Steps between C-alpha positions, in 0.01 A plus 500: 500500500651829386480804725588835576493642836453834619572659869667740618519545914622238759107316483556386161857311547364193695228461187820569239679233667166259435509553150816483421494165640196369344444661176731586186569862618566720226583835641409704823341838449593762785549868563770689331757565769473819774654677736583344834603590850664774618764545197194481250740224307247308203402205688328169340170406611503203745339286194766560278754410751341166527455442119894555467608320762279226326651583192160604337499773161409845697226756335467825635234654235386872576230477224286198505336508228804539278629169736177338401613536106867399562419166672168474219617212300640298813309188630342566784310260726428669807594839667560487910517863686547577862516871617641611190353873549347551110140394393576293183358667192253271275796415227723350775190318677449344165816352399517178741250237380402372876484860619656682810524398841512751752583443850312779721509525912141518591207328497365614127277731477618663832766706495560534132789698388857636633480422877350200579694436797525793694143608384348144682687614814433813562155394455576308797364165336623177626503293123603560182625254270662476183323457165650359178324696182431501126600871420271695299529886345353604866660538830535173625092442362576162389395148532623339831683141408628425887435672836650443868378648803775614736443582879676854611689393778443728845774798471633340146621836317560553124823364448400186671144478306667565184795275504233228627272555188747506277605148551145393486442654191785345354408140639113647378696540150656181464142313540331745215807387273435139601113583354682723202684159376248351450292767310230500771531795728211559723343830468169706697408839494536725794262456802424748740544884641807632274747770644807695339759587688767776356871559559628623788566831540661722750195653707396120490764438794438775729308348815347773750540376827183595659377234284355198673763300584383169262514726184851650614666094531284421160693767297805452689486124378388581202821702404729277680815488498506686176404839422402524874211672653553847576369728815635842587602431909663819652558684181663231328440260232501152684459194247340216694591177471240300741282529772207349648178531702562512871297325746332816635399580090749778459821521233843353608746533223775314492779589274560761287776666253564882675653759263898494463482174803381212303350246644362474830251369771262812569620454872795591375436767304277687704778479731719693232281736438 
């Protein structure tokens, strides 16, 4: 079975490393490289990293439908995407002739869209799941093929959550190409209350704490340990790394990265201050 795959962040290498092994990879398709770190030096994405290390031909297209006429007259059987960060226009969607497999974080059609992960817990909801999906020209509109709930563990954060679902949907993968051999994937439309969630932006991490103290540790988790939560404390711009509920129903945070002192436990740092 021919492929191509297509991913770009961390999430997608566990599913790269699934169909390299069981499926005649032909390529990997990833963002063109960017500025990292504090030197701003061009950095690969963490997809194309893998694919070289497994010795895999590299694309890094900026237009896709020009992409979509290069690769044209190439044999195609099946397309596999993880976090890639591009909706796939019609002429690329059409190319493989088993379709597109697209490995999403939620439970489809909750939390469609660009932040699955964090969106589900700051939401404060205790299951998500990851679904495995026949793209379409929408944003992730189309037909489920496989679908695993996934309890949210008490105090699990994002980086936990997300490393977690990635290996699912990567093991979630590797049964939809078992179905793909064969030329029988299993496919249903989308049941139930649909959601988009958007990227996140800047305001998104600000947390006011006079909140009550559950939404404070949801967003806290929810932007754990990377970008951070964000509260002004004593004129400064704290990012907050985790906290919980205490037994009396009021916020204790726990650690936190202080401007200038790195990390810290906010005992600590409120003994800085």
């Amino acid at each position: 079975m021919r492929s191509l795959f297509l991913g770009t962040s961390s999430f997608a290498v566990p599913s790269l490393r699934v169909v390299a092994a069981r499926t005649q990879l032909a390529g990997v398709v990833t963002r063109p490289d960017r500025p990292a770190g504090r030197g701003q030096r061009l950095a690969p994405s963490p997809v194309k990293a893998a694919a070289l290390e497994l010795g895999l031909r590299v694309y890094e297209p900026e237009r896709l439908r020009a992409f979509a006429g290069e690769i044209a007259d190439e044999r195609f059987d099946l397309f596999a995407l993880a976090s890639y960060g591009r909706i796939l226009p019609q002429e690329l969607l059409d190319l493989p002739r088993l379709g597109a497999l697209n490995v999403h974080p939620s439970l489809l059609p909750k939390y469609r869209g660009a932040s699955p992960i964090q969106s589900a817990i700051a939401a404060g909801e205790t299951e998500t799941g990851v679904s495995i999906m026949l793209m379409d020209a929408g944003l992730d509109t189309g037909d489920v093929v496989l679908q695993r709930r996934v309890a949210i563990e008490p105090g699990e954060n994002y980086g936990a959550l997300h490393d977690r679902l990635a290996e699912i949907g990567a093991e979630l993968l590797g049964e939809a190409l078992e179905f793909a051999a064969v030329g029988a994937i299993p496919r249903a439309p989308q049941i139930g209350e649909a959601s988009v969630t958007r990227p996140i932006a800047k305001d998104d991490l600000f947390v006011d704490l006079r909140w009550p103290a559950e939404r404070v540790v949801a967003r806290v988790r929810a932007f754990s340990p990377q970008p951070a939560a964000r509260a002004i404390v004593g004129g400064e711009n704290l990012k907050i790394l985790s906290a919980h509920v205490a037994p009396d129903g009021t916020l204790a945070i726990d650690e936190v990265i202080a401007p200038n002192r790195g990390k810290m436990t906010f005992a600590e740092y409120e003994r800085s201050r």
